Each structure stands twice: as C-alpha cells, then as structure tokens.
Amino acid sequence: MPEYPVKYDVPYPEKSNPWLVLARLFFGWLYIGIPHGIYMGLYGIAAFFVIIYAGLVILFTGNYHRKAFDYLVRYQRYVNRVQAYWLCMVDKYPPFSGWE
C-alpha cells in the first residue's frame, strides 16, 4: 500500500509535567481556549474563503493555486498544534502561526 501524502508525527512524551496537565484540565479553556479559539476562528473563516477560491481555481484550471495551498497547510498545521497541546500530547505551548 502506498504511503499517504500527509504524515502526522507526534513523538511520545517519556515524561509529562503533571502540574501542566492539571492546569490544562482546569484552566485550559482560559489560556488555550479563549486566545487560540478566537485566533483559530478568524483564521478558519479566512481558510473557508481560501478553500472556495482554491476549489474554483482547480475547477477552471485543473491546478491548485500555490499560495492557497500553502495557506491551508499553515492553517492545518496550526490547528494540529493546538489540538496536540490541548489533548496533553505535547507540553510546548503552541505558537500563533502555522510556520515551522
């Protein structure tokens, strides 16, 4: 079976900070949910319009517009980082971008 073109790699944490996990359980909505929720919502609205634009470009030209593709990759990367932190898979607070 050929390998899927998207790879999601999260290293297994040998040791997690228990206090950080406790803080996320009780206060995660405050310091993750509110700032990243607002940012992700605005970023997501823009991504929605980029998806429509990219779909129309693909429909009429048969090619994916490179800047639209890069924008959506950054958006997906950002969402995955926030989710990995929220789900206690990583201890590093996610940045407000999708850049590596």
PDB file of N, CA and C in Angstrom:
ATOM      1  N   MET A   1       0.846  -1.177   0.000  1.00  0.00           N
ATOM      2  CA  MET A   1       0.000   0.000   0.000  1.00  0.00           C
ATOM      3  C   MET A   1       0.895   1.245   0.000  1.00  0.00           C
ATOM      4  N   PRO A   2       0.654   2.177  -0.906  1.00  0.00           N
ATOM      5  CA  PRO A   2       1.481   3.390  -0.936  1.00  0.00           C
ATOM      6  C   PRO A   2       1.234   4.255   0.298  1.00  0.00           C
ATOM      7  N   GLU A   3       2.281   4.961   0.684  1.00  0.00           N
ATOM      8  CA  GLU A   3       2.178   5.833   1.857  1.00  0.00           C
ATOM      9  C   GLU A   3       1.303   7.040   1.542  1.00  0.00           C
ATOM     10  N   TYR A   4       0.473   7.411   2.513  1.00  0.00           N
ATOM     11  CA  TYR A   4      -0.402   8.566   2.338  1.00  0.00           C
ATOM     12  C   TYR A   4       0.449   9.834   2.312  1.00  0.00           C
ATOM     13  N   PRO A   5       0.089  10.830   1.508  1.00  0.00           N
ATOM     14  CA  PRO A   5       0.953  12.005   1.360  1.00  0.00           C
ATOM     15  C   PRO A   5       1.042  12.917   2.584  1.00  0.00           C
ATOM     16  N   VAL A   6       0.188  12.723   3.563  1.00  0.00           N
ATOM     17  CA  VAL A   6       0.243  13.554   4.772  1.00  0.00           C
ATOM     18  C   VAL A   6       0.741  12.690   5.918  1.00  0.00           C
ATOM     19  N   LYS A   7       1.718  13.198   6.645  1.00  0.00           N
ATOM     20  CA  LYS A   7       2.269  12.455   7.773  1.00  0.00           C
ATOM     21  C   LYS A   7       2.089  13.286   9.034  1.00  0.00           C
ATOM     22  N   TYR A   8       1.531  12.687  10.067  1.00  0.00           N
ATOM     23  CA  TYR A   8       1.300  13.361  11.345  1.00  0.00           C
ATOM     24  C   TYR A   8       2.169  12.663  12.370  1.00  0.00           C
ATOM     25  N   ASP A   9       3.200  13.333  12.821  1.00  0.00           N
ATOM     26  CA  ASP A   9       4.170  12.712  13.709  1.00  0.00           C
ATOM     27  C   ASP A   9       4.244  13.483  15.019  1.00  0.00           C
ATOM     28  N   VAL A  10       3.810  12.834  16.088  1.00  0.00           N
ATOM     29  CA  VAL A  10       3.912  13.422  17.421  1.00  0.00           C
ATOM     30  C   VAL A  10       4.744  12.455  18.256  1.00  0.00           C
ATOM     31  N   PRO A  11       5.923  12.868  18.688  1.00  0.00           N
ATOM     32  CA  PRO A  11       6.745  11.962  19.485  1.00  0.00           C
ATOM     33  C   PRO A  11       6.095  11.663  20.838  1.00  0.00           C
ATOM     34  N   TYR A  12       6.226  10.416  21.256  1.00  0.00           N
ATOM     35  CA  TYR A  12       5.673  10.005  22.543  1.00  0.00           C
ATOM     36  C   TYR A  12       6.462  10.680  23.663  1.00  0.00           C
ATOM     37  N   PRO A  13       5.766  11.395  24.565  1.00  0.00           N
ATOM     38  CA  PRO A  13       6.493  12.052  25.665  1.00  0.00           C
ATOM     39  C   PRO A  13       6.863  11.027  26.740  1.00  0.00           C
ATOM     40  N   GLU A  14       8.132  10.897  26.995  1.00  0.00           N
ATOM     41  CA  GLU A  14       8.580   9.961  28.028  1.00  0.00           C
ATOM     42  C   GLU A  14       8.129  10.424  29.409  1.00  0.00           C
ATOM     43  N   LYS A  15       8.085  11.728  29.603  1.00  0.00           N
ATOM     44  CA  LYS A  15       7.651  12.272  30.889  1.00  0.00           C
ATOM     45  C   LYS A  15       6.894  13.561  30.627  1.00  0.00           C
ATOM     46  N   SER A  16       5.728  13.684  31.224  1.00  0.00           N
ATOM     47  CA  SER A  16       4.929  14.903  31.108  1.00  0.00           C
ATOM     48  C   SER A  16       4.876  15.604  32.453  1.00  0.00           C
ATOM     49  N   ASN A  17       4.743  16.899  32.419  1.00  0.00           N
ATOM     50  CA  ASN A  17       4.653  17.697  33.629  1.00  0.00           C
ATOM     51  C   ASN A  17       3.239  17.552  34.203  1.00  0.00           C
ATOM     52  N   PRO A  18       3.074  16.889  35.369  1.00  0.00           N
ATOM     53  CA  PRO A  18       1.731  16.679  35.918  1.00  0.00           C
ATOM     54  C   PRO A  18       1.017  17.977  36.294  1.00  0.00           C
ATOM     55  N   TRP A  19       1.771  18.987  36.699  1.00  0.00           N
ATOM     56  CA  TRP A  19       1.145  20.263  37.057  1.00  0.00           C
ATOM     57  C   TRP A  19       0.600  20.969  35.821  1.00  0.00           C
ATOM     58  N   LEU A  20       1.299  20.820  34.731  1.00  0.00           N
ATOM     59  CA  LEU A  20       0.843  21.410  33.478  1.00  0.00           C
ATOM     60  C   LEU A  20      -0.427  20.717  32.982  1.00  0.00           C
ATOM     61  N   VAL A  21      -0.481  19.410  33.145  1.00  0.00           N
ATOM     62  CA  VAL A  21      -1.688  18.663  32.763  1.00  0.00           C
ATOM     63  C   VAL A  21      -2.859  19.095  33.633  1.00  0.00           C
ATOM     64  N   LEU A  22      -2.627  19.249  34.921  1.00  0.00           N
ATOM     65  CA  LEU A  22      -3.673  19.700  35.838  1.00  0.00           C
ATOM     66  C   LEU A  22      -4.144  21.107  35.476  1.00  0.00           C
ATOM     67  N   ALA A  23      -3.210  21.982  35.144  1.00  0.00           N
ATOM     68  CA  ALA A  23      -3.575  23.348  34.737  1.00  0.00           C
ATOM     69  C   ALA A  23      -4.407  23.326  33.467  1.00  0.00           C
ATOM     70  N   ARG A  24      -4.054  22.449  32.520  1.00  0.00           N
ATOM     71  CA  ARG A  24      -4.830  22.359  31.276  1.00  0.00           C
ATOM     72  C   ARG A  24      -6.233  21.835  31.536  1.00  0.00           C
ATOM     73  N   LEU A  25      -6.357  20.897  32.451  1.00  0.00           N
ATOM     74  CA  LEU A  25      -7.679  20.338  32.750  1.00  0.00           C
ATOM     75  C   LEU A  25      -8.610  21.382  33.355  1.00  0.00           C
ATOM     76  N   PHE A  26      -8.089  22.202  34.262  1.00  0.00           N
ATOM     77  CA  PHE A  26      -8.941  23.164  34.956  1.00  0.00           C
ATOM     78  C   PHE A  26      -8.965  24.557  34.325  1.00  0.00           C
ATOM     79  N   PHE A  27      -7.854  24.978  33.751  1.00  0.00           N
ATOM     80  CA  PHE A  27      -7.776  26.337  33.218  1.00  0.00           C
ATOM     81  C   PHE A  27      -7.469  26.397  31.728  1.00  0.00           C
ATOM     82  N   GLY A  28      -7.479  25.251  31.067  1.00  0.00           N
ATOM     83  CA  GLY A  28      -7.165  25.214  29.641  1.00  0.00           C
ATOM     84  C   GLY A  28      -8.089  26.074  28.814  1.00  0.00           C
ATOM     85  N   TRP A  29      -9.349  26.097  29.176  1.00  0.00           N
ATOM     86  CA  TRP A  29     -10.311  26.920  28.440  1.00  0.00           C
ATOM     87  C   TRP A  29      -9.923  28.389  28.507  1.00  0.00           C
ATOM     88  N   LEU A  30      -9.264  28.775  29.604  1.00  0.00           N
ATOM     89  CA  LEU A  30      -8.915  30.179  29.806  1.00  0.00           C
ATOM     90  C   LEU A  30      -7.671  30.591  29.019  1.00  0.00           C
ATOM     91  N   TYR A  31      -6.602  29.793  29.138  1.00  0.00           N
ATOM     92  CA  TYR A  31      -5.359  30.223  28.494  1.00  0.00           C
ATOM     93  C   TYR A  31      -5.082  29.527  27.162  1.00  0.00           C
ATOM     94  N   ILE A  32      -5.883  28.523  26.804  1.00  0.00           N
ATOM     95  CA  ILE A  32      -5.779  27.919  25.470  1.00  0.00           C
ATOM     96  C   ILE A  32      -7.032  28.239  24.668  1.00  0.00           C
ATOM     97  N   GLY A  33      -8.169  27.936  25.250  1.00  0.00           N
ATOM     98  CA  GLY A  33      -9.434  28.048  24.532  1.00  0.00           C
ATOM     99  C   GLY A  33      -9.791  29.444  24.081  1.00  0.00           C
ATOM    100  N   ILE A  34      -9.624  30.415  24.944  1.00  0.00           N
ATOM    101  CA  ILE A  34     -10.029  31.781  24.572  1.00  0.00           C
ATOM    102  C   ILE A  34      -9.081  32.390  23.535  1.00  0.00           C
ATOM    103  N   PRO A  35      -7.777  32.506  23.806  1.00  0.00           N
ATOM    104  CA  PRO A  35      -6.939  33.155  22.787  1.00  0.00           C
ATOM    105  C   PRO A  35      -6.829  32.353  21.489  1.00  0.00           C
ATOM    106  N   HIS A  36      -6.595  31.049  21.611  1.00  0.00           N
ATOM    107  CA  HIS A  36      -6.464  30.243  20.399  1.00  0.00           C
ATOM    108  C   HIS A  36      -7.820  30.020  19.732  1.00  0.00           C
ATOM    109  N   GLY A  37      -8.881  29.993  20.505  1.00  0.00           N
ATOM    110  CA  GLY A  37     -10.215  29.850  19.914  1.00  0.00           C
ATOM    111  C   GLY A  37     -10.585  31.046  19.056  1.00  0.00           C
ATOM    112  N   ILE A  38     -10.296  32.238  19.557  1.00  0.00           N
ATOM    113  CA  ILE A  38     -10.576  33.454  18.777  1.00  0.00           C
ATOM    114  C   ILE A  38      -9.702  33.483  17.525  1.00  0.00           C
ATOM    115  N   TYR A  39      -8.419  33.241  17.714  1.00  0.00           N
ATOM    116  CA  TYR A  39      -7.490  33.267  16.578  1.00  0.00           C
ATOM    117  C   TYR A  39      -7.838  32.182  15.558  1.00  0.00           C
ATOM    118  N   MET A  40      -8.131  30.963  16.049  1.00  0.00           N
ATOM    119  CA  MET A  40      -8.471  29.864  15.154  1.00  0.00           C
ATOM    120  C   MET A  40      -9.776  30.135  14.417  1.00  0.00           C
ATOM    121  N   GLY A  41     -10.722  30.778  15.085  1.00  0.00           N
ATOM    122  CA  GLY A  41     -11.981  31.119  14.435  1.00  0.00           C
ATOM    123  C   GLY A  41     -11.784  32.097  13.294  1.00  0.00           C
ATOM    124  N   LEU A  42     -10.997  33.145  13.535  1.00  0.00           N
ATOM    125  CA  LEU A  42     -10.721  34.124  12.477  1.00  0.00           C
ATOM    126  C   LEU A  42      -9.891  33.503  11.352  1.00  0.00           C
ATOM    127  N   TYR A  43      -8.912  32.718  11.733  1.00  0.00           N
ATOM    128  CA  TYR A  43      -8.071  32.019  10.763  1.00  0.00           C
ATOM    129  C   TYR A  43      -8.933  31.047   9.945  1.00  0.00           C
ATOM    130  N   GLY A  44      -9.872  30.381  10.614  1.00  0.00           N
ATOM    131  CA  GLY A  44     -10.757  29.425   9.952  1.00  0.00           C
ATOM    132  C   GLY A  44     -11.718  30.077   8.974  1.00  0.00           C
ATOM    133  N   ILE A  45     -12.220  31.256   9.320  1.00  0.00           N
ATOM    134  CA  ILE A  45     -13.105  31.985   8.392  1.00  0.00           C
ATOM    135  C   ILE A  45     -12.332  32.326   7.119  1.00  0.00           C
ATOM    136  N   ALA A  46     -11.111  32.811   7.293  1.00  0.00           N
ATOM    137  CA  ALA A  46     -10.285  33.112   6.117  1.00  0.00           C
ATOM    138  C   ALA A  46      -9.985  31.836   5.335  1.00  0.00           C
ATOM    139  N   ALA A  47      -9.709  30.736   6.040  1.00  0.00           N
ATOM    140  CA  ALA A  47      -9.430  29.459   5.366  1.00  0.00           C
ATOM    141  C   ALA A  47     -10.638  28.988   4.570  1.00  0.00           C
ATOM    142  N   PHE A  48     -11.837  29.224   5.071  1.00  0.00           N
ATOM    143  CA  PHE A  48     -13.057  28.854   4.354  1.00  0.00           C
ATOM    144  C   PHE A  48     -13.106  29.537   2.986  1.00  0.00           C
ATOM    145  N   PHE A  49     -12.814  30.832   2.964  1.00  0.00           N
ATOM    146  CA  PHE A  49     -12.836  31.559   1.694  1.00  0.00           C
ATOM    147  C   PHE A  49     -11.681  31.137   0.776  1.00  0.00           C
ATOM    148  N   VAL A  50     -10.551  30.796   1.372  1.00  0.00           N
ATOM    149  CA  VAL A  50      -9.432  30.299   0.565  1.00  0.00           C
ATOM    150  C   VAL A  50      -9.793  28.949  -0.054  1.00  0.00           C
ATOM    151  N   ILE A  51     -10.509  28.103   0.690  1.00  0.00           N
ATOM    152  CA  ILE A  51     -10.949  26.808   0.155  1.00  0.00           C
ATOM    153  C   ILE A  51     -11.879  27.015  -1.038  1.00  0.00           C
ATOM    154  N   ILE A  52     -12.809  27.945  -0.913  1.00  0.00           N
ATOM    155  CA  ILE A  52     -13.719  28.233  -2.031  1.00  0.00           C
ATOM    156  C   ILE A  52     -12.920  28.728  -3.235  1.00  0.00           C
ATOM    157  N   TYR A  53     -12.010  29.660  -3.001  1.00  0.00           N
ATOM    158  CA  TYR A  53     -11.168  30.185  -4.080  1.00  0.00           C
ATOM    159  C   TYR A  53     -10.361  29.057  -4.728  1.00  0.00           C
ATOM    160  N   ALA A  54      -9.724  28.224  -3.897  1.00  0.00           N
ATOM    161  CA  ALA A  54      -8.902  27.135  -4.428  1.00  0.00           C
ATOM    162  C   ALA A  54      -9.749  26.152  -5.227  1.00  0.00           C
ATOM    163  N   GLY A  55     -10.942  25.861  -4.733  1.00  0.00           N
ATOM    164  CA  GLY A  55     -11.832  24.960  -5.461  1.00  0.00           C
ATOM    165  C   GLY A  55     -12.204  25.494  -6.829  1.00  0.00           C
ATOM    166  N   LEU A  56     -12.483  26.787  -6.901  1.00  0.00           N
ATOM    167  CA  LEU A  56     -12.821  27.399  -8.191  1.00  0.00           C
ATOM    168  C   LEU A  56     -11.620  27.403  -9.138  1.00  0.00           C
ATOM    169  N   VAL A  57     -10.448  27.679  -8.593  1.00  0.00           N
ATOM    170  CA  VAL A  57      -9.239  27.653  -9.423  1.00  0.00           C
ATOM    171  C   VAL A  57      -8.996  26.244  -9.957  1.00  0.00           C
ATOM    172  N   ILE A  58      -9.151  25.243  -9.111  1.00  0.00           N
ATOM    173  CA  ILE A  58      -8.976  23.855  -9.551  1.00  0.00           C
ATOM    174  C   ILE A  58     -10.023  23.494 -10.596  1.00  0.00           C
ATOM    175  N   LEU A  59     -11.245  23.919 -10.376  1.00  0.00           N
ATOM    176  CA  LEU A  59     -12.337  23.616 -11.303  1.00  0.00           C
ATOM    177  C   LEU A  59     -12.066  24.167 -12.701  1.00  0.00           C
ATOM    178  N   PHE A  60     -11.565  25.393 -12.775  1.00  0.00           N
ATOM    179  CA  PHE A  60     -11.392  26.034 -14.076  1.00  0.00           C
ATOM    180  C   PHE A  60     -10.016  25.838 -14.706  1.00  0.00           C
ATOM    181  N   THR A  61      -8.984  25.626 -13.889  1.00  0.00           N
ATOM    182  CA  THR A  61      -7.641  25.489 -14.462  1.00  0.00           C
ATOM    183  C   THR A  61      -7.067  24.088 -14.318  1.00  0.00           C
ATOM    184  N   GLY A  62      -7.582  23.320 -13.360  1.00  0.00           N
ATOM    185  CA  GLY A  62      -7.040  21.984 -13.118  1.00  0.00           C
ATOM    186  C   GLY A  62      -5.798  21.991 -12.245  1.00  0.00           C
ATOM    187  N   ASN A  63      -5.404  23.152 -11.755  1.00  0.00           N
ATOM    188  CA  ASN A  63      -4.221  23.277 -10.898  1.00  0.00           C
ATOM    189  C   ASN A  63      -4.592  23.928  -9.575  1.00  0.00           C
ATOM    190  N   TYR A  64      -3.885  23.503  -8.523  1.00  0.00           N
ATOM    191  CA  TYR A  64      -4.086  24.087  -7.195  1.00  0.00           C
ATOM    192  C   TYR A  64      -3.221  25.339  -7.101  1.00  0.00           C
ATOM    193  N   HIS A  65      -3.799  26.456  -6.760  1.00  0.00           N
ATOM    194  CA  HIS A  65      -3.043  27.708  -6.612  1.00  0.00           C
ATOM    195  C   HIS A  65      -2.059  27.540  -5.460  1.00  0.00           C
ATOM    196  N   ARG A  66      -0.783  27.796  -5.703  1.00  0.00           N
ATOM    197  CA  ARG A  66       0.272  27.513  -4.729  1.00  0.00           C
ATOM    198  C   ARG A  66       0.102  28.291  -3.420  1.00  0.00           C
ATOM    199  N   LYS A  67      -0.231  29.559  -3.488  1.00  0.00           N
ATOM    200  CA  LYS A  67      -0.378  30.355  -2.260  1.00  0.00           C
ATOM    201  C   LYS A  67      -1.579  29.888  -1.441  1.00  0.00           C
ATOM    202  N   ALA A  68      -2.655  29.493  -2.105  1.00  0.00           N
ATOM    203  CA  ALA A  68      -3.818  28.960  -1.392  1.00  0.00           C
ATOM    204  C   ALA A  68      -3.447  27.652  -0.702  1.00  0.00           C
ATOM    205  N   PHE A  69      -2.717  26.800  -1.404  1.00  0.00           N
ATOM    206  CA  PHE A  69      -2.271  25.532  -0.830  1.00  0.00           C
ATOM    207  C   PHE A  69      -1.410  25.775   0.403  1.00  0.00           C
ATOM    208  N   ASP A  70      -0.428  26.669   0.283  1.00  0.00           N
ATOM    209  CA  ASP A  70       0.463  26.971   1.408  1.00  0.00           C
ATOM    210  C   ASP A  70      -0.301  27.543   2.597  1.00  0.00           C
ATOM    211  N   TYR A  71      -1.280  28.398   2.344  1.00  0.00           N
ATOM    212  CA  TYR A  71      -2.090  28.980   3.419  1.00  0.00           C
ATOM    213  C   TYR A  71      -2.850  27.882   4.164  1.00  0.00           C
ATOM    214  N   LEU A  72      -3.464  26.965   3.421  1.00  0.00           N
ATOM    215  CA  LEU A  72      -4.248  25.903   4.052  1.00  0.00           C
ATOM    216  C   LEU A  72      -3.358  24.909   4.794  1.00  0.00           C
ATOM    217  N   VAL A  73      -2.155  24.686   4.304  1.00  0.00           N
ATOM    218  CA  VAL A  73      -1.204  23.832   5.026  1.00  0.00           C
ATOM    219  C   VAL A  73      -0.833  24.484   6.355  1.00  0.00           C
ATOM    220  N   ARG A  74      -0.558  25.797   6.335  1.00  0.00           N
ATOM    221  CA  ARG A  74      -0.243  26.514   7.591  1.00  0.00           C
ATOM    222  C   ARG A  74      -1.418  26.463   8.564  1.00  0.00           C
ATOM    223  N   TYR A  75      -2.631  26.632   8.048  1.00  0.00           N
ATOM    224  CA  TYR A  75      -3.816  26.583   8.907  1.00  0.00           C
ATOM    225  C   TYR A  75      -3.947  25.202   9.555  1.00  0.00           C
ATOM    226  N   GLN A  76      -3.809  24.156   8.763  1.00  0.00           N
ATOM    227  CA  GLN A  76      -3.942  22.801   9.299  1.00  0.00           C
ATOM    228  C   GLN A  76      -2.838  22.500  10.305  1.00  0.00           C
ATOM    229  N   ARG A  77      -1.631  22.964  10.036  1.00  0.00           N
ATOM    230  CA  ARG A  77      -0.515  22.780  10.962  1.00  0.00           C
ATOM    231  C   ARG A  77      -0.806  23.464  12.300  1.00  0.00           C
ATOM    232  N   TYR A  78      -1.332  24.690  12.230  1.00  0.00           N
ATOM    233  CA  TYR A  78      -1.662  25.439  13.443  1.00  0.00           C
ATOM    234  C   TYR A  78      -2.737  24.711  14.254  1.00  0.00           C
ATOM    235  N   VAL A  79      -3.811  24.284  13.585  1.00  0.00           N
ATOM    236  CA  VAL A  79      -4.901  23.580  14.270  1.00  0.00           C
ATOM    237  C   VAL A  79      -4.377  22.308  14.932  1.00  0.00           C
ATOM    238  N   ASN A  80      -3.532  21.558  14.242  1.00  0.00           N
ATOM    239  CA  ASN A  80      -2.989  20.322  14.810  1.00  0.00           C
ATOM    240  C   ASN A  80      -2.115  20.592  16.028  1.00  0.00           C
ATOM    241  N   ARG A  81      -1.349  21.675  16.007  1.00  0.00           N
ATOM    242  CA  ARG A  81      -0.510  22.001  17.171  1.00  0.00           C
ATOM    243  C   ARG A  81      -1.352  22.364  18.388  1.00  0.00           C
ATOM    244  N   VAL A  82      -2.404  23.131  18.177  1.00  0.00           N
ATOM    245  CA  VAL A  82      -3.285  23.498  19.288  1.00  0.00           C
ATOM    246  C   VAL A  82      -3.969  22.248  19.841  1.00  0.00           C
ATOM    247  N   GLN A  83      -4.455  21.389  18.971  1.00  0.00           N
ATOM    248  CA  GLN A  83      -5.125  20.169  19.425  1.00  0.00           C
ATOM    249  C   GLN A  83      -4.170  19.249  20.172  1.00  0.00           C
ATOM    250  N   ALA A  84      -2.936  19.110  19.692  1.00  0.00           N
ATOM    251  CA  ALA A  84      -1.963  18.255  20.373  1.00  0.00           C
ATOM    252  C   ALA A  84      -1.673  18.781  21.776  1.00  0.00           C
ATOM    253  N   TYR A  85      -1.590  20.092  21.932  1.00  0.00           N
ATOM    254  CA  TYR A  85      -1.350  20.667  23.258  1.00  0.00           C
ATOM    255  C   TYR A  85      -2.572  20.482  24.152  1.00  0.00           C
ATOM    256  N   TRP A  86      -3.756  20.753  23.603  1.00  0.00           N
ATOM    257  CA  TRP A  86      -4.999  20.641  24.371  1.00  0.00           C
ATOM    258  C   TRP A  86      -5.219  19.199  24.846  1.00  0.00           C
ATOM    259  N   LEU A  87      -4.847  18.224  24.013  1.00  0.00           N
ATOM    260  CA  LEU A  87      -5.041  16.810  24.336  1.00  0.00           C
ATOM    261  C   LEU A  87      -3.888  16.229  25.152  1.00  0.00           C
ATOM    262  N   CYS A  88      -3.001  17.090  25.657  1.00  0.00           N
ATOM    263  CA  CYS A  88      -1.875  16.701  26.513  1.00  0.00           C
ATOM    264  C   CYS A  88      -0.888  15.771  25.806  1.00  0.00           C
ATOM    265  N   MET A  89      -0.789  15.881  24.488  1.00  0.00           N
ATOM    266  CA  MET A  89       0.164  15.068  23.735  1.00  0.00           C
ATOM    267  C   MET A  89       1.552  15.701  23.729  1.00  0.00           C
ATOM    268  N   VAL A  90       1.608  17.018  23.906  1.00  0.00           N
ATOM    269  CA  VAL A  90       2.883  17.746  23.980  1.00  0.00           C
ATOM    270  C   VAL A  90       2.782  18.771  25.109  1.00  0.00           C
ATOM    271  N   ASP A  91       3.927  19.155  25.651  1.00  0.00           N
ATOM    272  CA  ASP A  91       3.946  20.143  26.735  1.00  0.00           C
ATOM    273  C   ASP A  91       4.287  21.548  26.253  1.00  0.00           C
ATOM    274  N   LYS A  92       4.702  21.695  25.002  1.00  0.00           N
ATOM    275  CA  LYS A  92       5.087  23.010  24.483  1.00  0.00           C
ATOM    276  C   LYS A  92       3.842  23.766  24.036  1.00  0.00           C
ATOM    277  N   TYR A  93       3.672  24.991  24.570  1.00  0.00           N
ATOM    278  CA  TYR A  93       2.525  25.828  24.212  1.00  0.00           C
ATOM    279  C   TYR A  93       2.591  26.163  22.727  1.00  0.00           C
ATOM    280  N   PRO A  94       1.475  26.009  22.003  1.00  0.00           N
ATOM    281  CA  PRO A  94       1.512  26.220  20.549  1.00  0.00           C
ATOM    282  C   PRO A  94       1.651  27.691  20.168  1.00  0.00           C
ATOM    283  N   PRO A  95       2.461  27.967  19.141  1.00  0.00           N
ATOM    284  CA  PRO A  95       2.587  29.347  18.656  1.00  0.00           C
ATOM    285  C   PRO A  95       1.346  29.750  17.873  1.00  0.00           C
ATOM    286  N   PHE A  96       1.154  31.027  17.687  1.00  0.00           N
ATOM    287  CA  PHE A  96       0.008  31.536  16.931  1.00  0.00           C
ATOM    288  C   PHE A  96       0.341  31.627  15.445  1.00  0.00           C
ATOM    289  N   SER A  97       0.848  30.555  14.884  1.00  0.00           N
ATOM    290  CA  SER A  97       1.134  30.529  13.448  1.00  0.00           C
ATOM    291  C   SER A  97       1.244  29.085  12.998  1.00  0.00           C
ATOM    292  N   GLY A  98       1.293  28.907  11.708  1.00  0.00           N
ATOM    293  CA  GLY A  98       1.465  27.578  11.146  1.00  0.00           C
ATOM    294  C   GLY A  98       2.836  27.390  10.539  1.00  0.00           C
ATOM    295  N   TRP A  99       3.722  28.376  10.771  1.00  0.00           N
ATOM    296  CA  TRP A  99       5.077  28.270  10.236  1.00  0.00           C
ATOM    297  C   TRP A  99       5.860  27.277  11.069  1.00  0.00           C
ATOM    298  N   GLU A 100       6.789  26.619  10.449  1.00  0.00           N
ATOM    299  CA  GLU A 100       7.602  25.643  11.186  1.00  0.00           C
ATOM    300  C   GLU A 100       8.748  26.313  11.883  1.00  0.00           C
TER     301      GLU A 100
END
